[in-house]
Amino acid sequence: MSEWAGEMNKAILEFSRKIKKRQLKVAVIGLGYVGFPLALEFISRRVSVTGIEIDRDRLKSILNKVSYISDISDKELNVALKSGYFRASADFSDIKDADAILVCVPTPLKGKNLPDISFIKSAVKEAALHIKKGALVILESTTYPGTTEEEILPIFQSRGFVHGKDFYLCFSPERIDPGNKKFPVGKIPKVVGGLSPAASRLAMLVYGIIIKKVVPVSSPRAAETVKLLENTYRLINIGLIDELSMMANKMNIDIWEVIQAASTKPFGFMPFYPGPGVGGHCIPKDPLYLHWKAKSFGFHSRFISLASNVINYMPEYIVKRIEGSLKRRNKGIKNSKILVMGVTYKKDIKDLRKSPSIDVINSLIRHGVKVAYSDPLIPFLKLEGIDLKSTVLSDTKIRGFDCVLIATDHSGVDYPGLLKSARLIFDSRNVFKGRHKEKVERL
Ligand SMILES: NC(=O)c1ccc[n+]([C@@H]2O[C@H](COP(=O)([O-])OP(=O)(O)OC[C@H]3O[C@@H](n4cnc5c(N)ncnc54)[C@H](O)[C@@H]3O)[C@@H](O)[C@H]2O)c1
């Protein structure tokens, strides 16, 4: 057996032994929508987790036992802190004992839709100063194919680390769907692509603690692309249904009825629904990472550009439809009063990132509308040039608006009350299921 094969087997045996004896230590870098639930999942299996978070407010919030992630209750956080298995810190030297380090930092866009992997690089550079020999580093942040091998590996190599001997490297995309109670982290199969079979094997052992099904692929590059395929698939299908909804409206066809009936086909069809756009830290930007990387190979992805263009037009389209509805009621859009219901990018989560509701609000403002909003999860909203406060709903208040736009369909909102008092409702989320046509217009 070669010296390296011996090292590899030793590492696998060592990880297996530690997992069996519940001695394996995990570090999670970045305690956000991805990292925080992941950390809690390990803690619930009595695995010691050190969470590294550089945002002082978030760290303070954790230490004060107040959760800032909708899917995590204060009680769950409290239980985790009391368990003795969770430590949150801003100090990277606290990862020195960790066997597995999971990197879950943001990957936003910069400039003209360019990938910004500076958070990953900075977190990994810092981690590389402290990891112990034999540690497994797993990148979970969504990124373009090649990041792990072209950008992360060299950081370790520049410190003289040899892969497979001093450390192991892997990419494993996070697939969490915030707000989805049916599929929490532990129930979503995990894909792993190690830089070597040993790295994949170690990652499978680690995720095997919390997840039933772990699926290995041949390389980090393949694993990076898996995530981008999933989100590009969503982007393109959402763009398609948005376009079909605009087409159907022109042709006087009810697209929602069509989708519902098409969904009865037991194979070959998956429903997507039209809406004001896509938001959050995934679908609007992940396909653009792929688009950018493909360009460096001289390949232009027409589907991604087209779907993004269609989706980006939706806020303006909704405003145009509202303008038409008001006009039919002899009312101009300028100086009209419109209440936007729901401003987060999707229902029942507190996340405002890239929310299409905000784009709709900005467009309404550009059309001279006096806009107010109501959202049980967002008490205040800071927009460019104006600060808004969530409207407390009452019959009189609702009656004072020319139109109520359902932009995000949070649960727990009194929709029947809204229907009773509103003069006109524009329903972009099919809350009213096409009923009450005299008052409710549907996207
Ligand atoms: N939000 C989602 O639904 C989702 C789903 C799957 C994958 N992802 C991907 O996961 C990654 C993280 O997304 P998120 O939604 O959790 O982002 P987030 O902004 O909610 O959380 C990231 C956290 O990392 C922290 N951070 C940044 N730099 C750091 C550093 N150097 N050291 C320690 N902490 C640092 C930030 O302060 C923040 O709290 C992104 O690549 C995203 O595309 C997100």
Short mmCIF file of N, CA and C in Angstrom, two decimals, residues 295-433:
data_model
loop_
_atom_site.label_atom_id
_atom_site.label_comp_id
_atom_site.label_asym_id
_atom_site.label_seq_id
_atom_site.Cartn_x
_atom_site.Cartn_y
_atom_site.Cartn_z
N LYS A 295 -19.35 31.69 -20.37
CA LYS A 295 -18.84 32.73 -21.28
C LYS A 295 -17.32 32.64 -21.43
N SER A 296 -16.64 32.28 -20.32
CA SER A 296 -15.18 32.19 -20.38
C SER A 296 -14.75 31.01 -21.26
N PHE A 297 -15.70 30.13 -21.59
CA PHE A 297 -15.42 29.03 -22.52
C PHE A 297 -15.96 29.37 -23.92
N GLY A 298 -16.37 30.62 -24.09
CA GLY A 298 -16.89 31.06 -25.38
C GLY A 298 -18.30 30.57 -25.65
N PHE A 299 -19.04 30.23 -24.56
CA PHE A 299 -20.39 29.71 -24.75
C PHE A 299 -21.41 30.68 -24.16
N HIS A 300 -22.40 31.06 -24.96
CA HIS A 300 -23.43 31.97 -24.48
C HIS A 300 -24.72 31.18 -24.22
N SER A 301 -25.19 31.21 -22.96
CA SER A 301 -26.42 30.48 -22.65
C SER A 301 -27.63 31.36 -22.95
N ARG A 302 -28.35 31.02 -24.01
CA ARG A 302 -29.51 31.84 -24.40
C ARG A 302 -30.67 31.65 -23.45
N PHE A 303 -30.87 30.44 -22.96
CA PHE A 303 -31.99 30.18 -22.06
C PHE A 303 -31.92 31.05 -20.80
N ILE A 304 -30.70 31.12 -20.20
CA ILE A 304 -30.58 31.86 -18.93
C ILE A 304 -30.89 33.34 -19.16
N SER A 305 -30.34 33.91 -20.24
CA SER A 305 -30.59 35.35 -20.50
C SER A 305 -32.07 35.59 -20.74
N LEU A 306 -32.67 34.72 -21.54
CA LEU A 306 -34.07 34.90 -21.90
C LEU A 306 -34.98 34.82 -20.67
N ALA A 307 -34.78 33.77 -19.86
CA ALA A 307 -35.63 33.60 -18.68
C ALA A 307 -35.46 34.78 -17.72
N SER A 308 -34.21 35.22 -17.53
CA SER A 308 -33.97 36.36 -16.63
C SER A 308 -34.69 37.59 -17.15
N ASN A 309 -34.63 37.82 -18.47
CA ASN A 309 -35.28 39.01 -19.04
C ASN A 309 -36.79 38.97 -18.83
N VAL A 310 -37.39 37.81 -19.09
CA VAL A 310 -38.85 37.69 -18.92
C VAL A 310 -39.21 37.95 -17.46
N ILE A 311 -38.48 37.29 -16.54
CA ILE A 311 -38.81 37.41 -15.11
C ILE A 311 -38.62 38.86 -14.64
N ASN A 312 -37.54 39.49 -15.10
CA ASN A 312 -37.27 40.86 -14.64
C ASN A 312 -38.34 41.84 -15.11
N TYR A 313 -39.08 41.47 -16.15
CA TYR A 313 -40.13 42.36 -16.65
C TYR A 313 -41.41 42.25 -15.81
N MET A 314 -41.56 41.20 -15.00
CA MET A 314 -42.83 40.93 -14.30
C MET A 314 -43.29 42.08 -13.39
N PRO A 315 -42.42 42.71 -12.59
CA PRO A 315 -42.91 43.81 -11.74
C PRO A 315 -43.57 44.91 -12.58
N GLU A 316 -42.93 45.25 -13.70
CA GLU A 316 -43.47 46.30 -14.58
C GLU A 316 -44.80 45.82 -15.19
N TYR A 317 -44.85 44.55 -15.56
CA TYR A 317 -46.06 43.98 -16.14
C TYR A 317 -47.23 44.07 -15.15
N ILE A 318 -46.93 43.74 -13.88
CA ILE A 318 -47.98 43.80 -12.85
C ILE A 318 -48.51 45.24 -12.71
N VAL A 319 -47.58 46.18 -12.71
CA VAL A 319 -47.99 47.59 -12.59
C VAL A 319 -48.88 47.97 -13.79
N LYS A 320 -48.49 47.52 -14.97
CA LYS A 320 -49.30 47.81 -16.18
C LYS A 320 -50.70 47.20 -16.05
N ARG A 321 -50.76 45.98 -15.52
CA ARG A 321 -52.07 45.33 -15.36
C ARG A 321 -52.92 46.09 -14.33
N ILE A 322 -52.27 46.56 -13.25
CA ILE A 322 -53.02 47.33 -12.24
C ILE A 322 -53.51 48.64 -12.87
N GLU A 323 -52.64 49.23 -13.67
CA GLU A 323 -53.02 50.49 -14.35
C GLU A 323 -54.29 50.26 -15.20
N GLY A 324 -54.30 49.12 -15.90
CA GLY A 324 -55.46 48.78 -16.74
C GLY A 324 -56.70 48.58 -15.89
N SER A 325 -56.55 47.88 -14.76
CA SER A 325 -57.71 47.62 -13.88
C SER A 325 -58.26 48.93 -13.34
N LEU A 326 -57.37 49.83 -12.96
CA LEU A 326 -57.83 51.12 -12.42
C LEU A 326 -58.54 51.92 -13.50
N LYS A 327 -57.95 51.87 -14.70
CA LYS A 327 -58.52 52.63 -15.82
C LYS A 327 -59.96 52.19 -16.10
N ARG A 328 -60.17 50.87 -16.03
CA ARG A 328 -61.53 50.35 -16.25
C ARG A 328 -62.50 50.85 -15.18
N ARG A 329 -61.93 51.31 -14.07
CA ARG A 329 -62.77 51.87 -12.99
C ARG A 329 -62.66 53.40 -12.99
N ASN A 330 -62.26 53.94 -14.16
CA ASN A 330 -62.15 55.39 -14.35
C ASN A 330 -61.19 56.06 -13.36
N LYS A 331 -60.11 55.37 -13.11
CA LYS A 331 -59.14 55.93 -12.16
C LYS A 331 -57.75 55.85 -12.80
N GLY A 332 -56.99 56.93 -12.72
CA GLY A 332 -55.63 56.92 -13.24
C GLY A 332 -54.69 56.33 -12.20
N ILE A 333 -53.54 55.82 -12.67
CA ILE A 333 -52.60 55.23 -11.69
C ILE A 333 -51.87 56.32 -10.90
N LYS A 334 -51.60 57.45 -11.56
CA LYS A 334 -50.89 58.54 -10.90
C LYS A 334 -51.72 59.05 -9.73
N ASN A 335 -51.06 59.22 -8.59
CA ASN A 335 -51.71 59.68 -7.35
C ASN A 335 -52.71 58.69 -6.76
N SER A 336 -52.80 57.49 -7.35
CA SER A 336 -53.69 56.50 -6.73
C SER A 336 -53.00 55.96 -5.46
N LYS A 337 -53.82 55.34 -4.62
CA LYS A 337 -53.27 54.78 -3.37
C LYS A 337 -53.30 53.26 -3.47
N ILE A 338 -52.13 52.65 -3.36
CA ILE A 338 -52.07 51.18 -3.49
C ILE A 338 -51.39 50.57 -2.26
N LEU A 339 -52.01 49.51 -1.76
CA LEU A 339 -51.44 48.79 -0.63
C LEU A 339 -50.81 47.50 -1.15
N VAL A 340 -49.53 47.32 -0.86
CA VAL A 340 -48.84 46.09 -1.28
C VAL A 340 -48.80 45.13 -0.10
N MET A 341 -49.42 43.98 -0.28
CA MET A 341 -49.45 42.97 0.79
C MET A 341 -48.27 42.01 0.62
N GLY A 342 -47.36 41.99 1.60
CA GLY A 342 -46.23 41.06 1.57
C GLY A 342 -45.06 41.64 0.78
N VAL A 343 -43.95 41.79 1.47
CA VAL A 343 -42.78 42.37 0.77
C VAL A 343 -41.56 41.44 0.75
N THR A 344 -41.63 40.32 1.48
CA THR A 344 -40.48 39.41 1.46
C THR A 344 -40.50 38.64 0.14
N TYR A 345 -39.39 37.97 -0.20
CA TYR A 345 -39.34 37.37 -1.53
C TYR A 345 -40.20 36.12 -1.67
N LYS A 346 -40.53 35.51 -0.51
CA LYS A 346 -41.52 34.43 -0.58
C LYS A 346 -42.26 34.33 0.74
N LYS A 347 -43.34 33.55 0.73
CA LYS A 347 -44.22 33.55 1.89
C LYS A 347 -43.56 32.99 3.15
N ASP A 348 -43.94 33.58 4.26
CA ASP A 348 -43.61 33.07 5.60
C ASP A 348 -42.13 33.05 5.93
N ILE A 349 -41.31 33.78 5.18
CA ILE A 349 -39.93 33.93 5.63
C ILE A 349 -39.57 35.42 5.65
N LYS A 350 -38.60 35.74 6.53
CA LYS A 350 -38.29 37.14 6.82
C LYS A 350 -37.30 37.75 5.84
N ASP A 351 -37.02 37.09 4.74
CA ASP A 351 -35.91 37.47 3.86
C ASP A 351 -36.35 38.45 2.76
N LEU A 352 -35.70 39.59 2.73
CA LEU A 352 -36.06 40.63 1.73
C LEU A 352 -35.13 40.62 0.52
N ARG A 353 -34.11 39.74 0.54
CA ARG A 353 -33.08 39.82 -0.50
C ARG A 353 -33.68 39.63 -1.90
N LYS A 354 -33.40 40.60 -2.75
CA LYS A 354 -33.85 40.60 -4.14
C LYS A 354 -35.36 40.36 -4.29
N SER A 355 -36.12 40.82 -3.29
CA SER A 355 -37.56 40.56 -3.34
C SER A 355 -38.22 41.29 -4.51
N PRO A 356 -38.98 40.55 -5.35
CA PRO A 356 -39.65 41.23 -6.46
C PRO A 356 -40.72 42.21 -5.98
N SER A 357 -41.25 42.02 -4.75
CA SER A 357 -42.23 42.98 -4.22
C SER A 357 -41.62 44.38 -4.16
N ILE A 358 -40.35 44.42 -3.83
CA ILE A 358 -39.67 45.73 -3.73
C ILE A 358 -39.58 46.36 -5.12
N ASP A 359 -39.30 45.52 -6.12
CA ASP A 359 -39.25 46.04 -7.50
C ASP A 359 -40.62 46.58 -7.90
N VAL A 360 -41.68 45.87 -7.49
CA VAL A 360 -43.04 46.34 -7.82
C VAL A 360 -43.27 47.69 -7.13
N ILE A 361 -42.90 47.78 -5.86
CA ILE A 361 -43.12 49.04 -5.11
C ILE A 361 -42.37 50.18 -5.80
N ASN A 362 -41.11 49.92 -6.17
CA ASN A 362 -40.33 50.98 -6.83
C ASN A 362 -40.97 51.40 -8.14
N SER A 363 -41.49 50.43 -8.87
CA SER A 363 -42.13 50.75 -10.14
C SER A 363 -43.42 51.57 -9.90
N LEU A 364 -44.19 51.19 -8.87
CA LEU A 364 -45.41 51.94 -8.55
C LEU A 364 -45.05 53.39 -8.20
N ILE A 365 -43.99 53.53 -7.42
CA ILE A 365 -43.57 54.89 -7.03
C ILE A 365 -43.21 55.70 -8.27
N ARG A 366 -42.49 55.05 -9.21
CA ARG A 366 -42.12 55.75 -10.46
C ARG A 366 -43.37 56.18 -11.24
N HIS A 367 -44.46 55.44 -11.07
CA HIS A 367 -45.71 55.80 -11.77
C HIS A 367 -46.54 56.81 -10.97
N GLY A 368 -45.95 57.35 -9.90
CA GLY A 368 -46.64 58.40 -9.15
C GLY A 368 -47.67 57.87 -8.17
N VAL A 369 -47.56 56.58 -7.81
CA VAL A 369 -48.53 55.99 -6.87
C VAL A 369 -48.12 56.30 -5.43
N LYS A 370 -49.12 56.51 -4.59
CA LYS A 370 -48.85 56.65 -3.15
C LYS A 370 -48.91 55.22 -2.57
N VAL A 371 -47.74 54.67 -2.29
CA VAL A 371 -47.67 53.26 -1.91
C VAL A 371 -47.59 53.08 -0.40
N ALA A 372 -48.32 52.10 0.09
CA ALA A 372 -48.16 51.65 1.48
C ALA A 372 -47.99 50.13 1.41
N TYR A 373 -47.48 49.54 2.47
CA TYR A 373 -47.35 48.08 2.45
C TYR A 373 -47.79 47.52 3.79
N SER A 374 -48.06 46.23 3.80
CA SER A 374 -48.35 45.54 5.05
C SER A 374 -47.69 44.17 4.99
N ASP A 375 -46.91 43.86 6.01
CA ASP A 375 -46.23 42.57 6.06
C ASP A 375 -46.00 42.21 7.52
N PRO A 376 -46.61 41.10 7.99
CA PRO A 376 -46.46 40.76 9.41
C PRO A 376 -45.02 40.49 9.82
N LEU A 377 -44.14 40.19 8.85
CA LEU A 377 -42.75 39.84 9.20
C LEU A 377 -41.79 41.03 9.08
N ILE A 378 -42.24 42.10 8.43
CA ILE A 378 -41.33 43.23 8.18
C ILE A 378 -41.98 44.53 8.69
N PRO A 379 -41.68 44.92 9.93
CA PRO A 379 -42.35 46.11 10.47
C PRO A 379 -41.94 47.41 9.78
N PHE A 380 -40.68 47.47 9.32
CA PHE A 380 -40.20 48.69 8.67
C PHE A 380 -39.51 48.32 7.36
N LEU A 381 -39.59 49.24 6.41
CA LEU A 381 -38.97 48.98 5.10
C LEU A 381 -38.22 50.22 4.68
N LYS A 382 -36.92 50.05 4.44
CA LYS A 382 -36.10 51.20 4.01
C LYS A 382 -35.88 51.07 2.52
N LEU A 383 -36.42 52.00 1.77
CA LEU A 383 -36.18 51.98 0.33
C LEU A 383 -35.34 53.20 -0.02
N GLU A 384 -34.88 53.25 -1.26
CA GLU A 384 -34.09 54.42 -1.66
C GLU A 384 -34.94 55.67 -1.52
N GLY A 385 -34.54 56.54 -0.60
CA GLY A 385 -35.25 57.82 -0.48
C GLY A 385 -36.47 57.81 0.42
N ILE A 386 -37.03 56.64 0.75
CA ILE A 386 -38.17 56.66 1.68
C ILE A 386 -38.12 55.51 2.69
N ASP A 387 -38.66 55.84 3.85
CA ASP A 387 -38.81 54.83 4.89
C ASP A 387 -40.29 54.54 5.05
N LEU A 388 -40.68 53.28 5.00
CA LEU A 388 -42.09 52.93 5.14
C LEU A 388 -42.28 52.09 6.41
N LYS A 389 -43.50 52.16 6.93
CA LYS A 389 -43.85 51.38 8.12
C LYS A 389 -45.00 50.46 7.74
N SER A 390 -44.96 49.22 8.18
CA SER A 390 -46.02 48.29 7.81
C SER A 390 -47.39 48.80 8.30
N THR A 391 -48.37 48.81 7.39
CA THR A 391 -49.70 49.32 7.72
C THR A 391 -50.45 48.30 8.59
N VAL A 392 -50.99 48.80 9.68
CA VAL A 392 -51.84 47.93 10.51
C VAL A 392 -53.22 47.94 9.86
N LEU A 393 -53.69 46.76 9.50
CA LEU A 393 -54.92 46.69 8.69
C LEU A 393 -56.19 46.87 9.52
N SER A 394 -57.09 47.66 8.97
CA SER A 394 -58.44 47.77 9.53
C SER A 394 -59.37 47.98 8.35
N ASP A 395 -60.67 47.76 8.55
CA ASP A 395 -61.62 47.93 7.44
C ASP A 395 -61.48 49.31 6.81
N THR A 396 -61.45 50.33 7.66
CA THR A 396 -61.38 51.71 7.15
C THR A 396 -60.10 51.93 6.37
N LYS A 397 -58.98 51.45 6.94
CA LYS A 397 -57.69 51.63 6.26
C LYS A 397 -57.75 51.00 4.87
N ILE A 398 -58.22 49.74 4.82
CA ILE A 398 -58.22 49.00 3.55
C ILE A 398 -59.12 49.71 2.52
N ARG A 399 -60.25 50.20 3.00
CA ARG A 399 -61.19 50.88 2.11
C ARG A 399 -60.57 52.14 1.50
N GLY A 400 -59.59 52.70 2.18
CA GLY A 400 -58.96 53.94 1.72
C GLY A 400 -58.03 53.74 0.51
N PHE A 401 -57.75 52.48 0.14
CA PHE A 401 -56.84 52.24 -0.99
C PHE A 401 -57.62 51.99 -2.28
N ASP A 402 -57.07 52.48 -3.38
CA ASP A 402 -57.72 52.24 -4.67
C ASP A 402 -57.53 50.79 -5.09
N CYS A 403 -56.41 50.21 -4.65
CA CYS A 403 -56.14 48.81 -5.03
C CYS A 403 -55.25 48.16 -3.97
N VAL A 404 -55.50 46.89 -3.73
CA VAL A 404 -54.61 46.11 -2.85
C VAL A 404 -53.93 45.08 -3.73
N LEU A 405 -52.60 45.06 -3.70
CA LEU A 405 -51.86 44.08 -4.49
C LEU A 405 -51.36 42.97 -3.58
N ILE A 406 -51.73 41.74 -3.87
CA ILE A 406 -51.15 40.61 -3.12
C ILE A 406 -49.84 40.28 -3.83
N ALA A 407 -48.74 40.70 -3.21
CA ALA A 407 -47.43 40.47 -3.83
C ALA A 407 -46.77 39.22 -3.25
N THR A 408 -46.91 39.05 -1.92
CA THR A 408 -46.39 37.84 -1.26
C THR A 408 -47.51 37.31 -0.37
N ASP A 409 -47.79 36.03 -0.51
CA ASP A 409 -48.99 35.47 0.12
C ASP A 409 -48.71 34.82 1.47
N HIS A 410 -48.27 35.64 2.44
CA HIS A 410 -47.99 35.08 3.77
C HIS A 410 -49.22 34.37 4.34
N SER A 411 -48.97 33.34 5.15
CA SER A 411 -50.06 32.69 5.89
C SER A 411 -50.46 33.64 7.02
N GLY A 412 -51.62 33.38 7.56
CA GLY A 412 -52.03 34.13 8.76
C GLY A 412 -52.57 35.53 8.45
N VAL A 413 -52.63 35.91 7.18
CA VAL A 413 -53.21 37.21 6.83
C VAL A 413 -54.72 37.02 6.71
N ASP A 414 -55.50 38.02 7.13
CA ASP A 414 -56.96 37.92 7.06
C ASP A 414 -57.41 38.25 5.62
N TYR A 415 -57.29 37.27 4.73
CA TYR A 415 -57.67 37.51 3.33
C TYR A 415 -59.19 37.74 3.17
N PRO A 416 -60.05 36.99 3.90
CA PRO A 416 -61.48 37.29 3.79
C PRO A 416 -61.78 38.74 4.20
N GLY A 417 -61.10 39.21 5.26
CA GLY A 417 -61.30 40.59 5.72
C GLY A 417 -60.87 41.58 4.65
N LEU A 418 -59.77 41.26 4.00
CA LEU A 418 -59.24 42.10 2.93
C LEU A 418 -60.26 42.18 1.78
N LEU A 419 -60.79 41.00 1.46
CA LEU A 419 -61.76 40.91 0.36
C LEU A 419 -63.01 41.74 0.67
N LYS A 420 -63.41 41.68 1.94
CA LYS A 420 -64.63 42.39 2.34
C LYS A 420 -64.45 43.91 2.17
N SER A 421 -63.27 44.41 2.57
CA SER A 421 -63.13 45.87 2.62
C SER A 421 -62.49 46.49 1.38
N ALA A 422 -61.69 45.71 0.64
CA ALA A 422 -60.94 46.32 -0.47
C ALA A 422 -61.87 46.71 -1.62
N ARG A 423 -61.46 47.79 -2.32
CA ARG A 423 -62.26 48.20 -3.48
C ARG A 423 -61.87 47.37 -4.71
N LEU A 424 -60.56 47.08 -4.79
CA LEU A 424 -60.03 46.28 -5.91
C LEU A 424 -58.81 45.52 -5.40
N ILE A 425 -58.71 44.25 -5.79
CA ILE A 425 -57.54 43.46 -5.39
C ILE A 425 -56.85 42.96 -6.65
N PHE A 426 -55.53 43.11 -6.70
CA PHE A 426 -54.79 42.45 -7.79
C PHE A 426 -54.02 41.30 -7.15
N ASP A 427 -54.39 40.09 -7.55
CA ASP A 427 -53.89 38.88 -6.88
C ASP A 427 -52.79 38.24 -7.73
N SER A 428 -51.53 38.49 -7.36
CA SER A 428 -50.45 37.93 -8.19
C SER A 428 -50.04 36.55 -7.71
N ARG A 429 -50.70 36.04 -6.65
CA ARG A 429 -50.31 34.74 -6.08
C ARG A 429 -51.45 33.73 -6.05
N ASN A 430 -52.54 34.06 -6.68
CA ASN A 430 -53.69 33.15 -6.73
C ASN A 430 -54.25 32.79 -5.36
N VAL A 431 -54.23 33.75 -4.46
CA VAL A 431 -54.77 33.52 -3.12
C VAL A 431 -56.28 33.28 -3.19
N PHE A 432 -56.95 34.02 -4.08
CA PHE A 432 -58.42 33.93 -4.13
C PHE A 432 -58.91 32.92 -5.17
N LYS A 433 -57.98 32.18 -5.75
CA LYS A 433 -58.31 31.06 -6.65
C LYS A 433 -59.30 31.45 -7.76
#
